[in-house]
PDB file of C-alpha atoms in Angstrom:
ATOM      1  CA  MET X   1      23.273 -39.922  45.235  1.00  0.00           C
ATOM      2  CA  GLU X   2      26.832 -38.126  45.323  1.00  0.00           C
ATOM      3  CA  LYS X   3      29.486 -39.069  42.598  1.00  0.00           C
ATOM      4  CA  SER X   4      32.634 -40.243  43.487  1.00  0.00           C
ATOM      5  CA  GLU X   5      35.853 -38.098  42.958  1.00  0.00           C
ATOM      6  CA  THR X   6      36.934 -40.519  40.007  1.00  0.00           C
ATOM      7  CA  GLU X   7      33.564 -40.099  38.270  1.00  0.00           C
ATOM      8  CA  LEU X   8      33.547 -36.179  38.892  1.00  0.00           C
ATOM      9  CA  LEU X   9      37.462 -36.105  37.303  1.00  0.00           C
ATOM     10  CA  LEU X  10      36.165 -38.328  34.409  1.00  0.00           C
ATOM     11  CA  GLN X  11      33.350 -36.088  33.469  1.00  0.00           C
ATOM     12  CA  GLY X  12      35.734 -33.062  33.334  1.00  0.00           C
ATOM     13  CA  TYR X  13      35.489 -31.406  36.989  1.00  0.00           C
ATOM     14  CA  GLY X  14      38.621 -30.167  38.128  1.00  0.00           C
ATOM     15  CA  LEU X  15      39.939 -29.101  41.730  1.00  0.00           C
ATOM     16  CA  THR X  16      39.109 -25.771  42.411  1.00  0.00           C
ATOM     17  CA  THR X  17      40.604 -23.910  45.610  1.00  0.00           C
ATOM     18  CA  ALA X  18      39.500 -20.252  46.434  1.00  0.00           C
ATOM     19  CA  GLU X  19      40.745 -18.058  49.433  1.00  0.00           C
ATOM     20  CA  MET X  20      38.062 -15.668  50.541  1.00  0.00           C
ATOM     21  CA  ILE X  21      39.567 -12.564  52.123  1.00  0.00           C
ATOM     22  CA  TYR X  22      36.572 -10.976  54.377  1.00  0.00           C
ATOM     23  CA  ARG X  23      35.938  -8.610  57.011  1.00  0.00           C
ATOM     24  CA  MET X  24      35.652  -9.306  60.456  1.00  0.00           C
ATOM     25  CA  PRO X  25      31.766  -8.531  61.305  1.00  0.00           C
ATOM     26  CA  ASP X  26      32.699  -6.166  64.640  1.00  0.00           C
ATOM     27  CA  TYR X  27      36.001  -5.412  63.601  1.00  0.00           C
ATOM     28  CA  LYS X  28      35.738  -3.783  59.835  1.00  0.00           C
ATOM     29  CA  SER X  29      39.527  -2.900  59.705  1.00  0.00           C
ATOM     30  CA  VAL X  30      40.660  -6.365  60.284  1.00  0.00           C
ATOM     31  CA  LEU X  31      40.703  -8.870  57.335  1.00  0.00           C
ATOM     32  CA  ASN X  32      40.803 -12.834  57.917  1.00  0.00           C
ATOM     33  CA  SER X  33      41.101 -15.609  55.531  1.00  0.00           C
ATOM     34  CA  PHE X  34      38.955 -18.625  54.726  1.00  0.00           C
ATOM     35  CA  VAL X  35      39.852 -21.569  52.423  1.00  0.00           C
ATOM     36  CA  TRP X  36      37.755 -23.542  50.167  1.00  0.00           C
ATOM     37  CA  GLN X  37      37.793 -26.408  47.884  1.00  0.00           C
ATOM     38  CA  ASP X  38      35.734 -28.819  45.789  1.00  0.00           C
ATOM     39  CA  TYR X  39      35.280 -30.213  42.346  1.00  0.00           C
ATOM     40  CA  ASP X  40      33.978 -27.872  40.128  1.00  0.00           C
ATOM     41  CA  ILE X  41      33.795 -27.382  36.121  1.00  0.00           C
ATOM     42  CA  ALA X  42      35.637 -24.242  34.586  1.00  0.00           C
ATOM     43  CA  PRO X  43      34.948 -21.779  33.300  1.00  0.00           C
ATOM     44  CA  ASP X  44      31.371 -21.272  34.616  1.00  0.00           C
ATOM     45  CA  TYR X  45      32.421 -22.749  38.278  1.00  0.00           C
ATOM     46  CA  PRO X  46      28.881 -23.311  39.326  1.00  0.00           C
ATOM     47  CA  ARG X  47      29.665 -24.641  42.826  1.00  0.00           C
ATOM     48  CA  LEU X  48      32.105 -21.676  43.750  1.00  0.00           C
ATOM     49  CA  PHE X  49      29.609 -19.005  42.889  1.00  0.00           C
ATOM     50  CA  LYS X  50      26.927 -20.803  44.933  1.00  0.00           C
ATOM     51  CA  PHE X  51      28.869 -20.837  47.856  1.00  0.00           C
ATOM     52  CA  ILE X  52      29.983 -17.485  47.376  1.00  0.00           C
ATOM     53  CA  GLU X  53      25.892 -16.474  47.440  1.00  0.00           C
ATOM     54  CA  PHE X  54      25.859 -18.544  50.480  1.00  0.00           C
ATOM     55  CA  TRP X  55      28.545 -16.702  52.138  1.00  0.00           C
ATOM     56  CA  GLN X  56      26.690 -13.129  51.085  1.00  0.00           C
ATOM     57  CA  ALA X  57      23.494 -14.162  52.334  1.00  0.00           C
ATOM     58  CA  GLU X  58      24.175 -16.117  55.299  1.00  0.00           C
ATOM     59  CA  ILE X  59      27.711 -15.040  56.913  1.00  0.00           C
ATOM     60  CA  GLU X  60      27.827 -11.586  58.769  1.00  0.00           C
ATOM     61  CA  GLY X  61      31.642 -11.142  57.356  1.00  0.00           C
ATOM     62  CA  PRO X  62      31.510  -9.094  54.035  1.00  0.00           C
ATOM     63  CA  LEU X  63      33.846 -10.240  51.628  1.00  0.00           C
ATOM     64  CA  HIS X  64      36.961  -8.315  50.598  1.00  0.00           C
ATOM     65  CA  THR X  65      38.565 -10.181  47.982  1.00  0.00           C
ATOM     66  CA  VAL X  66      38.154 -13.687  46.517  1.00  0.00           C
ATOM     67  CA  ARG X  67      41.406 -15.343  44.796  1.00  0.00           C
ATOM     68  CA  PHE X  68      40.796 -19.025  43.147  1.00  0.00           C
ATOM     69  CA  THR X  69      42.753 -21.398  41.217  1.00  0.00           C
ATOM     70  CA  HIS X  70      41.466 -24.399  39.503  1.00  0.00           C
ATOM     71  CA  ARG X  71      43.177 -27.403  38.369  1.00  0.00           C
ATOM     72  CA  LYS X  72      42.139 -30.206  36.082  1.00  0.00           C
ATOM     73  CA  LEU X  73      43.574 -33.555  37.478  1.00  0.00           C
ATOM     74  CA  LEU X  74      42.733 -36.111  35.227  1.00  0.00           C
ATOM     75  CA  LYS X  75      41.845 -36.040  31.511  1.00  0.00           C
ATOM     76  CA  ALA X  76      39.494 -39.024  29.943  1.00  0.00           C
ATOM     77  CA  GLY X  77      42.300 -40.078  27.848  1.00  0.00           C
ATOM     78  CA  GLU X  78      44.874 -40.189  30.943  1.00  0.00           C
ATOM     79  CA  TRP X  79      42.586 -42.991  32.318  1.00  0.00           C
ATOM     80  CA  ARG X  80      42.392 -46.603  31.540  1.00  0.00           C
ATOM     81  CA  ASN X  81      40.477 -49.489  32.465  1.00  0.00           C
ATOM     82  CA  VAL X  82      43.108 -52.350  34.026  1.00  0.00           C
ATOM     83  CA  VAL X  83      41.424 -55.737  33.789  1.00  0.00           C
ATOM     84  CA  GLY X  84      44.244 -58.041  35.419  1.00  0.00           C
ATOM     85  CA  GLU X  85      46.735 -57.577  38.238  1.00  0.00           C
ATOM     86  CA  PHE X  86      49.935 -59.292  38.620  1.00  0.00           C
ATOM     87  CA  ARG X  87      51.156 -60.190  42.314  1.00  0.00           C
ATOM     88  CA  LEU X  88      54.606 -60.801  43.358  1.00  0.00           C
ATOM     89  CA  HIS X  89      55.161 -62.693  46.709  1.00  0.00           C
TER      90      HIS X  89
END
């Protein structure tokens, strides 16, 4: 069963965005770009490296450059459980 985004964020995951610059299989001098996003854990980035390994094994376009950034969107101390709710109107 896959976890919700909130559960992942509370466990320390953050949004990782990677841009893969790769060469076209038939035209080696032409570069193309692919953007990948997933929730991952810094500093090991297991999901990112698993995707890069998949790319190298299964996709014909060889990678030229991989640039990535990681942003932790929520910390455990920033989340609180709200029990009640007030409605107006």
